Coordinates of C-alpha atoms (C1' of nucleotides) in Angstrom, one line a residue:
Chain E
M18 CA -16.1 37.7 10.5
S19 CA -13.2 39.2 8.7
P20 CA -13.3 39.6 4.9
L21 CA -10.6 37.2 3.0
P22 CA -7.4 39.1 2.7
S23 CA -7.4 40.2 -0.9
G24 CA -5.4 38.4 -3.4
L25 CA -5.4 35.2 -1.6
L26 CA -8.2 34.0 -4.0
G27 CA -9.5 35.4 -7.4
D28 CA -12.7 36.0 -9.0
L29 CA -15.0 33.5 -10.7
D30 CA -15.5 33.7 -14.5
P31 CA -18.9 34.1 -15.3
T32 CA -18.5 33.0 -19.0
S33 CA -16.8 29.9 -18.2
D34 CA -18.8 27.0 -18.8
R35 CA -17.0 25.2 -15.7
A36 CA -19.5 25.0 -13.0
V37 CA -19.2 27.7 -10.2
F38 CA -18.5 25.0 -7.5
R39 CA -15.7 23.5 -9.6
Q40 CA -14.2 26.9 -10.0
I41 CA -14.2 27.5 -6.4
A42 CA -12.7 24.2 -5.7
D43 CA -10.2 24.8 -8.3
Q44 CA -9.0 28.2 -6.8
L45 CA -8.6 26.6 -3.5
R46 CA -6.8 23.8 -4.8
E47 CA -4.2 25.8 -6.6
A48 CA -3.8 27.8 -3.3
I49 CA -3.1 24.8 -1.3
D50 CA -0.8 23.5 -4.2
R51 CA 1.0 26.7 -4.0
G52 CA 1.4 26.6 -0.5
R53 CA -0.6 29.7 0.2
F54 CA -2.3 27.4 3.1
R55 CA -0.1 25.1 4.7
E56 CA -0.5 21.5 6.1
G57 CA -3.1 21.9 9.0
E58 CA -3.9 25.4 8.4
K59 CA -7.5 26.5 8.6
L60 CA -9.0 27.5 5.1
P61 CA -11.7 30.4 5.0
S62 CA -14.8 29.7 6.6
E63 CA -17.9 29.0 4.4
A64 CA -19.6 32.1 5.2
D65 CA -16.0 33.8 4.3
L66 CA -16.3 32.1 0.9
V67 CA -20.1 32.7 0.5
D68 CA -19.3 36.6 1.0
H69 CA -16.0 36.4 -1.3
F70 CA -17.5 34.9 -4.3
G71 CA -21.3 36.0 -3.9
V72 CA -22.5 32.6 -4.0
S73 CA -24.8 30.5 -1.7
R74 CA -23.5 28.3 1.1
M75 CA -24.5 25.0 -0.8
T76 CA -22.3 26.1 -3.4
V77 CA -19.2 26.5 -1.3
R78 CA -20.2 23.2 0.4
N79 CA -20.1 21.5 -2.9
A80 CA -16.7 22.7 -3.7
F81 CA -15.3 21.8 -0.2
S82 CA -16.7 18.3 -0.9
I83 CA -14.9 17.9 -4.2
L84 CA -11.4 18.7 -2.1
Q85 CA -12.5 16.3 0.6
G86 CA -13.0 13.6 -2.1
E87 CA -9.6 14.4 -3.3
G88 CA -8.3 13.7 0.2
L89 CA -6.8 17.4 0.1
V90 CA -9.0 18.8 3.3
H91 CA -10.9 17.5 6.0
A92 CA -13.7 19.4 8.1
E93 CA -13.8 19.6 11.6
H94 CA -17.5 20.2 12.9
G95 CA -17.6 23.6 14.9
R96 CA -13.8 24.3 14.0
G97 CA -13.4 24.8 10.4
V98 CA -11.9 23.2 7.3
F99 CA -8.4 22.4 7.4
V100 CA -5.8 21.2 5.0
R101 CA -5.2 17.7 5.4
P102 CA -1.6 17.2 7.0
R103 CA 0.5 14.0 5.3
P104 CA 1.0 11.7 8.1
P105 CA 4.3 10.0 8.4
V106 CA 4.3 7.1 6.4
R107 CA 5.4 3.4 7.3
R108 CA 7.7 2.0 5.0
L109 CA 7.5 -1.7 4.1
A110 CA 10.5 -3.4 2.6
S111 CA 10.1 -6.5 0.8
D112 CA 12.8 -8.0 3.1
R113 CA 10.8 -7.6 6.0
F114 CA 10.0 -11.2 6.7
A115 CA 13.7 -12.1 6.2
R116 CA 14.8 -14.4 9.0
R117 CA 17.4 -12.1 10.2
H118 CA 14.7 -9.5 11.0
R119 CA 12.9 -11.9 13.5
E120 CA 13.8 -10.2 16.8
Q121 CA 13.9 -11.5 20.1
G122 CA 10.2 -11.0 21.6
K123 CA 9.0 -7.9 19.9
S124 CA 7.3 -8.1 16.5
A125 CA 8.4 -6.5 13.5
F126 CA 6.0 -3.8 13.7
I127 CA 7.1 -3.0 17.3
V128 CA 10.7 -2.8 16.5
E129 CA 10.5 -0.7 13.5
A130 CA 8.4 1.9 15.3
D131 CA 10.8 2.0 18.1
A132 CA 13.3 2.9 15.9
A133 CA 11.4 5.2 13.9
G134 CA 10.5 7.2 17.4
S135 CA 7.0 6.5 17.3
H136 CA 4.7 4.9 19.8
P137 CA 3.5 1.7 18.5
Q138 CA 0.5 -0.3 19.6
V139 CA -1.4 -3.5 18.9
D140 CA -5.0 -4.1 20.0
S141 CA -8.1 -6.0 18.9
L142 CA -6.2 -9.0 19.5
E143 CA -8.6 -12.0 18.6
V144 CA -7.4 -15.5 17.8
K145 CA -10.1 -18.1 17.1
E146 CA -11.1 -21.1 14.8
E147 CA -13.6 -20.3 12.2
K148 CA -15.1 -21.2 8.7
A149 CA -12.5 -20.4 5.9
S150 CA -14.1 -17.9 3.4
Q151 CA -14.1 -19.3 -0.1
D152 CA -11.1 -17.1 -1.0
V153 CA -9.1 -18.0 1.9
S154 CA -9.9 -21.7 1.5
A155 CA -8.7 -21.7 -2.2
R156 CA -5.4 -20.2 -1.3
L157 CA -4.6 -22.6 1.6
G158 CA -5.9 -25.4 -0.7
S159 CA -9.4 -26.4 0.2
V160 CA -9.4 -26.2 4.1
R161 CA -12.8 -25.9 5.6
R162 CA -12.0 -24.5 8.8
V163 CA -9.0 -22.1 9.8
L164 CA -7.3 -20.6 12.9
A165 CA -7.8 -16.7 12.3
R166 CA -5.5 -14.2 14.1
R167 CA -6.9 -10.7 14.0
R168 CA -5.0 -7.6 15.4
R169 CA -5.0 -3.9 14.6
Y170 CA -1.9 -1.5 14.7
L171 CA -1.6 1.7 15.7
L172 CA 1.1 4.4 15.5
D173 CA 1.2 7.1 18.1
G174 CA -2.6 6.3 18.8
R175 CA -3.5 6.3 15.2
P176 CA -4.7 3.0 13.6
V177 CA -2.9 2.1 10.5
E178 CA -3.4 -1.2 9.8
F179 CA -6.0 -4.0 10.1
A180 CA -4.9 -7.5 9.6
T181 CA -6.1 -10.9 9.8
S182 CA -3.9 -14.3 9.5
Y183 CA -5.4 -17.5 8.6
L184 CA -3.8 -20.7 9.2
P185 CA -4.8 -24.5 8.5
L186 CA -5.9 -26.3 11.7
D187 CA -3.8 -29.4 11.3
I188 CA -1.0 -27.1 11.5
A189 CA -1.8 -24.4 14.2
R190 CA -4.4 -26.1 16.4
G191 CA -2.8 -26.7 19.9
T192 CA 0.4 -24.9 19.1
P193 CA 1.7 -21.6 20.4
I194 CA 0.4 -20.0 17.1
A195 CA -3.3 -20.6 18.6
E196 CA -1.9 -18.3 21.7
P197 CA -2.7 -14.7 21.8
N198 CA 0.9 -13.9 22.1
P199 CA 2.9 -16.7 19.7
G200 CA 6.4 -15.7 21.4
P201 CA 9.5 -14.6 19.6
G202 CA 9.6 -14.3 15.9
G203 CA 5.8 -14.6 15.8
I204 CA 4.0 -17.2 13.9
Y205 CA 6.6 -17.6 11.4
A206 CA 9.4 -18.4 13.9
R207 CA 6.9 -20.7 15.0
L208 CA 5.9 -22.4 11.8
E209 CA 9.6 -23.2 11.2
E210 CA 10.0 -24.8 14.5
L211 CA 6.9 -26.8 13.4
G212 CA 9.0 -28.3 10.7
H213 CA 7.4 -26.0 8.2
R214 CA 10.6 -24.1 6.6
L215 CA 9.2 -21.0 5.0
D216 CA 10.3 -21.0 1.4
H217 CA 8.7 -17.9 -0.2
F218 CA 5.9 -15.4 0.1
E219 CA 3.4 -14.2 -2.6
E220 CA 1.8 -10.9 -2.1
E221 CA -1.4 -9.6 -4.1
I222 CA -1.9 -5.7 -3.9
R223 CA -5.1 -3.6 -4.6
A224 CA -6.0 -0.1 -3.9
R225 CA -9.8 0.9 -3.2
M226 CA -11.9 3.2 -1.2
P227 CA -12.6 1.6 2.3
S228 CA -16.0 0.4 3.3
P229 CA -17.8 2.0 5.9
T230 CA -16.4 -0.7 8.5
E231 CA -13.2 0.0 7.5
V232 CA -13.4 4.0 7.7
K233 CA -14.4 3.2 11.5
T234 CA -11.7 0.8 12.4
L235 CA -9.0 2.8 10.7
R236 CA -10.6 6.0 11.6
L237 CA -10.1 7.2 7.9
A238 CA -10.4 10.5 6.8
A239 CA -12.8 11.5 3.5
G240 CA -10.9 10.7 0.5
V241 CA -8.1 8.3 2.0
P242 CA -8.0 4.9 -0.1
V243 CA -6.9 1.8 1.5
I244 CA -4.0 -0.7 0.4
H245 CA -5.6 -4.2 0.5
L246 CA -2.6 -6.7 0.6
I247 CA -3.1 -10.5 0.7
R248 CA 0.1 -12.6 1.4
T249 CA 0.3 -16.3 1.4
A250 CA 3.4 -18.2 2.9
F251 CA 4.6 -21.1 1.2
D252 CA 6.9 -23.7 2.8
T253 CA 9.7 -25.6 1.1
E254 CA 7.4 -28.3 0.3
G255 CA 5.1 -26.0 -1.8
R256 CA 2.1 -25.7 0.7
A257 CA 0.5 -22.7 1.6
V258 CA 0.6 -22.6 5.5
E259 CA -0.6 -19.0 6.1
V260 CA -2.7 -16.5 4.3
C261 CA -2.6 -12.9 5.8
D262 CA -5.3 -10.5 4.7
T263 CA -4.1 -6.8 5.1
V264 CA -5.8 -3.7 5.0
M265 CA -3.8 -0.6 5.5
A266 CA -4.5 3.3 5.5
A267 CA -3.1 4.3 2.1
D268 CA -1.9 7.6 3.7
A269 CA 0.2 6.0 6.0
Y270 CA 2.0 3.5 3.8
V271 CA 4.7 3.2 1.1
L272 CA 5.3 -0.3 -0.2
S273 CA 8.8 -1.1 -1.5
Y274 CA 9.9 -4.2 -3.2
Q275 CA 13.1 -5.4 -4.7
L276 CA 12.9 -7.6 -7.9
P277 CA 15.8 -9.5 -9.5
A278 CA 16.1 -8.8 -13.4
T279 CA 16.6 -12.5 -14.0
Chain F
M13 CA -42.5 7.2 -12.7
S14 CA -43.5 3.9 -11.3
P15 CA -43.4 3.4 -7.6
L16 CA -40.5 1.4 -6.0
P17 CA -41.4 -2.2 -5.7
S18 CA -41.9 -2.6 -2.2
G19 CA -39.7 -4.6 0.0
L20 CA -36.8 -3.6 -1.9
L21 CA -35.8 -0.9 0.3
G22 CA -37.2 -0.2 3.8
D23 CA -38.2 2.5 5.9
L24 CA -36.2 5.0 7.8
D25 CA -35.8 5.2 11.6
P26 CA -36.9 8.5 12.8
T27 CA -35.7 7.7 16.5
S28 CA -31.9 6.7 15.1
D29 CA -29.6 9.9 15.2
R30 CA -28.1 8.6 12.2
A31 CA -28.5 11.3 9.5
V32 CA -31.4 10.5 7.2
F33 CA -29.1 10.4 4.1
R34 CA -26.6 8.2 5.9
Q35 CA -29.6 6.0 6.4
I36 CA -30.9 6.2 2.5
A37 CA -27.0 5.4 1.8
D38 CA -27.0 2.4 4.0
Q39 CA -30.2 0.9 2.5
L40 CA -28.7 1.2 -0.9
R41 CA -25.2 -0.1 0.1
E42 CA -26.7 -3.1 1.5
A43 CA -29.3 -3.9 -1.2
I44 CA -26.1 -3.6 -3.5
D45 CA -24.2 -6.0 -1.1
R46 CA -26.8 -8.3 -1.2
G47 CA -27.2 -8.5 -5.0
R48 CA -30.7 -6.9 -5.2
F49 CA -28.9 -4.8 -7.7
R50 CA -26.4 -6.3 -10.0
E51 CA -23.3 -4.8 -11.6
G52 CA -24.1 -2.1 -14.0
E53 CA -28.1 -2.2 -13.0
K54 CA -30.0 1.0 -12.7
L55 CA -30.8 2.1 -9.2
P56 CA -33.8 3.8 -8.4
S57 CA -33.9 7.4 -9.7
E58 CA -33.6 10.1 -7.3
A59 CA -37.1 11.3 -7.9
D60 CA -38.3 7.6 -7.1
L61 CA -36.2 7.7 -3.7
V62 CA -37.5 11.1 -3.0
D63 CA -41.3 9.6 -3.2
H64 CA -40.4 6.4 -1.5
F65 CA -38.6 8.0 1.7
G66 CA -40.5 11.3 1.7
V67 CA -37.4 13.5 1.8
S68 CA -36.2 16.3 -0.2
R69 CA -34.0 15.8 -3.3
M70 CA -30.9 17.2 -1.9
T71 CA -30.9 14.4 0.9
V72 CA -31.3 11.7 -1.9
R73 CA -28.4 13.3 -3.8
N74 CA -26.3 13.5 -0.7
A75 CA -27.0 9.5 -0.2
F76 CA -25.8 9.0 -3.8
S77 CA -22.8 11.3 -3.1
I78 CA -21.6 9.1 -0.5
L79 CA -22.0 5.8 -2.5
Q80 CA -20.1 7.6 -5.2
G81 CA -17.3 8.5 -3.1
E82 CA -17.0 4.9 -2.0
G83 CA -16.8 3.9 -5.6
L84 CA -20.1 1.7 -5.6
V85 CA -22.2 3.5 -8.0
H86 CA -21.6 6.1 -10.5
A87 CA -24.3 8.6 -11.7
E88 CA -24.9 9.2 -15.9
H89 CA -26.6 12.5 -16.8
G90 CA -29.5 12.0 -18.3
R91 CA -29.8 8.2 -17.7
G92 CA -29.6 7.4 -14.1
V93 CA -27.5 6.1 -11.4
F94 CA -25.6 2.8 -11.8
V95 CA -23.8 0.1 -9.8
R96 CA -20.6 0.6 -10.9
P97 CA -19.2 -2.8 -12.7
R98 CA -15.8 -4.2 -11.7
P99 CA -13.5 -3.9 -14.8
P100 CA -11.6 -6.7 -15.7
V101 CA -8.2 -6.6 -13.8
R102 CA -4.6 -6.6 -15.5
R103 CA -2.7 -8.4 -13.0
L104 CA 0.9 -7.5 -12.7
A105 CA 3.3 -10.3 -11.9
S106 CA 6.8 -9.6 -10.2
D107 CA 8.6 -11.6 -13.1
R108 CA 7.4 -9.3 -15.7
F109 CA 10.7 -7.8 -16.6
A110 CA 12.6 -11.2 -16.4
R111 CA 14.6 -11.3 -19.8
R112 CA 12.6 -14.3 -21.1
H113 CA 9.5 -12.3 -21.2
R114 CA 11.2 -9.7 -23.6
E115 CA 9.3 -10.9 -26.9
Q116 CA 10.3 -10.2 -30.3
G117 CA 9.0 -6.5 -31.6
K118 CA 5.9 -6.2 -29.2
S119 CA 6.0 -4.6 -25.7
A120 CA 5.0 -6.8 -23.0
F121 CA 1.8 -4.8 -22.5
I122 CA 0.3 -5.6 -25.8
V123 CA 1.5 -9.4 -25.7
E124 CA -0.2 -9.7 -22.2
A125 CA -3.4 -8.1 -23.3
D126 CA -3.4 -10.1 -26.5
A127 CA -3.3 -13.4 -24.7
A128 CA -5.9 -11.8 -22.1
G129 CA -8.4 -11.2 -25.2
S130 CA -8.6 -7.6 -25.0
H131 CA -7.8 -5.0 -27.4
P132 CA -4.6 -3.0 -26.1
Q133 CA -3.5 0.3 -27.2
V134 CA -0.7 2.8 -26.5
D135 CA -1.0 6.4 -27.1
S136 CA 0.1 10.0 -26.1
L137 CA 3.8 8.9 -27.1
E138 CA 6.3 11.7 -26.3
V139 CA 9.9 11.5 -26.0
K140 CA 11.8 14.4 -25.1
E141 CA 14.6 16.0 -23.0
E142 CA 13.8 17.9 -20.2
K143 CA 15.1 18.9 -16.5
A144 CA 14.8 16.0 -14.1
S145 CA 12.6 16.6 -11.1
Q146 CA 14.1 16.7 -7.7
D147 CA 13.1 13.5 -6.9
V148 CA 13.8 11.9 -10.3
S149 CA 17.3 13.4 -9.9
A150 CA 17.8 12.0 -6.5
R151 CA 16.8 8.6 -7.6
L152 CA 19.2 8.6 -11.0
G153 CA 21.9 9.9 -8.7
S154 CA 22.0 13.6 -9.3
V155 CA 21.4 14.1 -12.9
R156 CA 20.2 17.3 -14.3
R157 CA 18.5 16.6 -17.4
V158 CA 17.0 13.3 -18.5
L159 CA 15.3 11.8 -21.5
A160 CA 11.5 11.4 -20.7
R161 CA 9.6 8.8 -22.6
R162 CA 5.7 9.3 -22.0
R163 CA 3.0 7.0 -22.9
R164 CA -0.8 6.0 -22.0
Y165 CA -1.6 2.5 -22.0
L166 CA -5.6 1.4 -22.8
L167 CA -7.5 -1.8 -22.7
D168 CA -10.5 -2.1 -24.9
G169 CA -10.5 1.7 -25.4
R170 CA -10.3 2.3 -21.9
P171 CA -7.0 4.3 -20.2
V172 CA -5.7 2.1 -17.4
E173 CA -2.0 3.3 -17.0
F174 CA 0.0 6.4 -17.5
A175 CA 3.9 5.9 -17.4
T176 CA 6.9 8.3 -17.8
S177 CA 10.4 6.8 -17.9
Y178 CA 13.3 8.8 -17.2
L179 CA 16.5 8.1 -18.2
P180 CA 20.0 9.9 -17.8
L181 CA 21.2 11.5 -21.0
D182 CA 24.6 10.1 -20.9
I183 CA 23.1 6.7 -21.6
A184 CA 19.9 7.3 -23.7
R185 CA 21.0 10.3 -26.0
G186 CA 21.3 9.2 -29.5
T187 CA 20.6 5.7 -29.1
P188 CA 17.4 4.0 -30.2
I189 CA 16.2 4.6 -26.4
A190 CA 15.5 8.1 -27.7
E191 CA 13.4 7.0 -30.7
P192 CA 9.4 6.8 -30.4
N193 CA 9.8 3.0 -31.0
P194 CA 12.6 1.5 -29.2
G195 CA 12.5 -1.7 -30.9
P196 CA 12.0 -5.2 -29.9
G197 CA 12.3 -5.9 -26.2
G198 CA 11.9 -2.3 -25.4
I199 CA 14.4 -0.2 -23.4
Y200 CA 15.3 -2.6 -21.2
A201 CA 16.6 -4.7 -24.1
R202 CA 18.4 -1.7 -25.5
L203 CA 20.0 -0.7 -22.1
E204 CA 21.5 -4.4 -21.9
E205 CA 22.8 -4.0 -25.5
L206 CA 24.5 -0.6 -24.5
G207 CA 26.5 -2.6 -21.8
H208 CA 24.1 -1.8 -18.7
R209 CA 23.3 -5.4 -18.0
L210 CA 20.1 -5.4 -15.6
D211 CA 20.8 -6.6 -12.0
H212 CA 17.6 -5.5 -10.2
F213 CA 14.6 -3.2 -9.8
E214 CA 13.2 -1.3 -7.0
E215 CA 9.3 -0.6 -6.8
E216 CA 7.6 1.7 -4.6
I217 CA 3.9 1.8 -4.1
R218 CA 1.6 4.0 -2.8
A219 CA -2.1 4.7 -3.4
R220 CA -4.0 7.9 -3.3
M221 CA -7.0 9.8 -4.5
P222 CA -6.2 11.1 -8.3
S223 CA -5.3 14.9 -9.1
P224 CA -8.1 16.5 -11.4
T225 CA -5.2 15.9 -14.2
E226 CA -5.2 12.2 -13.6
V227 CA -9.0 11.8 -13.4
K228 CA -9.0 13.3 -16.9
T229 CA -6.1 11.4 -18.3
L230 CA -7.3 8.2 -16.9
R231 CA -11.1 8.9 -17.5
L232 CA -11.7 7.7 -13.9
A233 CA -15.0 7.3 -12.1
A234 CA -15.4 9.2 -8.7
G235 CA -14.3 6.9 -6.0
V236 CA -11.5 5.4 -7.9
P237 CA -8.2 5.8 -6.4
V238 CA -4.9 5.3 -8.3
I239 CA -1.7 3.1 -7.7
H240 CA 1.3 5.3 -7.9
L241 CA 4.1 3.2 -8.9
I242 CA 7.9 4.2 -8.9
R243 CA 10.3 1.7 -10.4
T244 CA 13.9 2.2 -10.5
A245 CA 16.0 -0.1 -12.5
F246 CA 19.9 -0.8 -11.6
D247 CA 22.6 -2.1 -13.7
T248 CA 25.1 -4.7 -12.4
E249 CA 27.4 -1.9 -11.5
G250 CA 24.9 -0.7 -9.1
R251 CA 24.0 2.4 -11.0
A252 CA 20.4 3.6 -11.5
V253 CA 19.7 3.4 -15.3
E254 CA 15.9 4.0 -15.5
V255 CA 13.1 5.6 -13.3
C256 CA 9.7 4.8 -14.3
D257 CA 6.9 6.7 -13.0
T258 CA 3.4 5.0 -13.4
V259 CA 0.1 6.0 -12.6
M260 CA -2.7 3.5 -12.7
A261 CA -6.2 3.3 -12.2
A262 CA -6.4 1.1 -9.2
D263 CA -9.6 -0.5 -10.3
A264 CA -8.2 -2.0 -13.3
Y265 CA -5.2 -3.7 -11.7
V266 CA -3.8 -6.3 -9.0
L267 CA -0.1 -6.1 -8.3
S268 CA 1.5 -9.4 -7.6
Y269 CA 5.1 -9.9 -5.9
Q270 CA 6.9 -13.1 -5.1
L271 CA 9.2 -12.5 -2.2
P272 CA 12.0 -14.9 -1.1
A273 CA 11.8 -16.1 2.7
T274 CA 15.5 -15.9 2.9
Chain B
dC14 C1' -8.6 33.0 40.7
dA15 C1' -11.6 29.4 39.0
dC16 C1' -15.7 27.8 37.2
dG17 C1' -19.8 27.8 34.4
dC18 C1' -22.6 30.3 31.2
dT19 C1' -23.3 32.8 27.3
dT20 C1' -22.2 33.9 22.9
dA21 C1' -20.8 34.0 18.5
dC22 C1' -18.7 31.1 14.9
dT23 C1' -18.0 26.7 12.8
dC24 C1' -19.9 22.8 10.0
dG25 C1' -23.9 19.2 9.5
dT26 C1' -28.6 18.4 8.2
dA27 C1' -32.6 19.2 5.7
dT28 C1' -36.4 21.5 2.8
dA29 C1' -38.4 24.0 -1.2
dG30 C1' -37.9 25.7 -5.6
dA31 C1' -36.0 26.6 -10.0
dC32 C1' -33.5 26.1 -14.2
dG33 C1' -30.4 23.5 -17.4
dA34 C1' -28.8 19.9 -19.8
dG35 C1' -28.3 14.8 -21.6
dT36 C1' -30.9 10.7 -23.1
dG37 C1' -34.0 8.1 -25.3
dG38 C1' -38.5 6.8 -26.6
dG39 C1' -42.7 7.7 -29.0
dC40 C1' -45.3 9.9 -32.5
dG41 C1' -46.2 12.5 -36.4
dA42 C1' -44.8 14.1 -41.2
dG43 C1' -43.1 13.0 -45.2
Chain U
dC25 C1' -41.1 2.7 -43.4
dT26 C1' -37.8 6.6 -42.1
dC27 C1' -36.6 10.3 -40.2
dG28 C1' -36.9 14.2 -37.3
dC29 C1' -38.9 16.4 -33.5
dC30 C1' -41.0 16.6 -29.1
dC31 C1' -41.5 15.3 -24.6
dA32 C1' -40.9 13.0 -20.1
dC33 C1' -37.4 11.4 -17.7
dT34 C1' -32.9 11.9 -15.9
dC35 C1' -29.0 14.1 -13.3
dG36 C1' -26.2 18.5 -12.8
dT37 C1' -26.1 23.3 -10.7
dC38 C1' -27.7 27.0 -8.0
dT39 C1' -30.4 29.9 -4.6
dA40 C1' -32.5 30.7 -0.1
dT41 C1' -33.8 29.3 4.4
dA42 C1' -33.8 27.2 8.6
dC43 C1' -32.5 24.8 12.6
dG44 C1' -29.0 21.5 15.2
dA45 C1' -24.7 20.7 17.1
dG46 C1' -19.7 21.1 18.2
dT47 C1' -15.9 24.6 19.5
dA48 C1' -13.6 28.2 21.9
dA49 C1' -13.3 32.5 23.8
dG50 C1' -14.9 36.0 26.8
dC51 C1' -17.6 37.2 30.6
dG52 C1' -19.6 37.4 34.9
dT53 C1' -20.3 35.1 39.1
dG54 C1' -18.9 32.9 43.4

DNA sequence: CACGCTTACTCGTATAGACGAGTGGGCGAG
DNA sequence: CTCGCCCACTCGTCTATACGAGTAAGCGTG
């Protein structure tokens, strides 16, 4: 156990009324911000810090748990505590559903990821009829049962997004939309072929901490929120023809919208 | 110290390899989800749970700290641990900058809050010239110095949003935009009067955990992420005339956008 | 050389105890 | 009755200790 390089971290201020574990967290946070520790780099071990600051281990662990909650670091059992690297972000533009983007055969996700040089994957495909939740029913205009299309998106092996599309049965049943692979251009292309020319989308965005299920599905590190996006697609007759409920790892996304200044 | 009502919480499973503090957190989470504890209601005290489960206090505290990280509960020193109430959310529509919404005298924030029956407030007003950050400079087209307008928004006494507008000096200096109160219709009205007719806005949205500064400024509870929104306003000549950097308490907002299906 | 075991180091979980500090109700003095 | 104090209860901070379990490097054996 090598002692900490002197100067890397300072001392505690016993006169301060700031709790010791907060002072330690402050020092580590500042060192990270200043680039003394780089992305992915290992921080001093708990034992190192116990020696350096002369405190008990629980105090050091408390300090680390603060930084974890802030999403700054993550611990790996048996290895150490590391500065959490910022993963590459996926940029979602507001014109991503424009007709011109409906490529042949491949989904927007695949096309875009290929272009960015990363390896895209879609799994957990599930297509089935089910009872509409109260919220989905309200958005689709009081439908009882819906077709649900569930899928998870991964980039370079990392899950980044989990989405479920809900469609009224009278529109989707017996059409390619009810097939696992709906064909080129995705379900929006199919909807238009079925006579539902798309007019506009409405997107609602929230951010919150993930549920335990979401942590598992998206393999989220501590201190990573999720972006919850609910999109409703309207056809030219003003009918809501699809609701898509998406949960995204917030550290993997930047959403981008263009608004007219009308 | 009254014993816990039997049936409210179950027992631990000693054969499970799930950690005890996680099992306790699971039980509390489920009880909250099922409505056994309502919003704002007090959960059993640490001492109660120590007795009920026959574990040490740190184990119970670990369980609570998980739930805090999930934003489900919050602790109040000397009072107890409570189910975190969901505050009323502010809905931001994508047409909120439309010209027709530029009311006389009052800002959009005030008008909207009044309409919703809550008490709006704006403070921390600061208007000054400063050096542009690298990011702001890039967005505004390589300007060195900018006019920065900082303000914090509160609803019913609770801070919900902290925003800074940056404008190029050659546009803003010496105009009402450089005054604390820019007058009716806000700075967008002034920009148009100055010949910069607004064409469109671009908004970038991220979500992440707050920095300690943001926690203080927005008085955020544990487990509440922030929404970071960066808006750039473009005039009809394609010039970026303002960048607005906004940090919002994520539990107080729903963003809503309308997209054409062009 | 290759494989497997040992070992040191890492974080994870849990116990027991101590003191501090904020809150709020109750009780006693005036 | 009212005010102020006290006390019980609450969470916050910190120490000290123990064992478990994952990781990786090194060493010894075949």
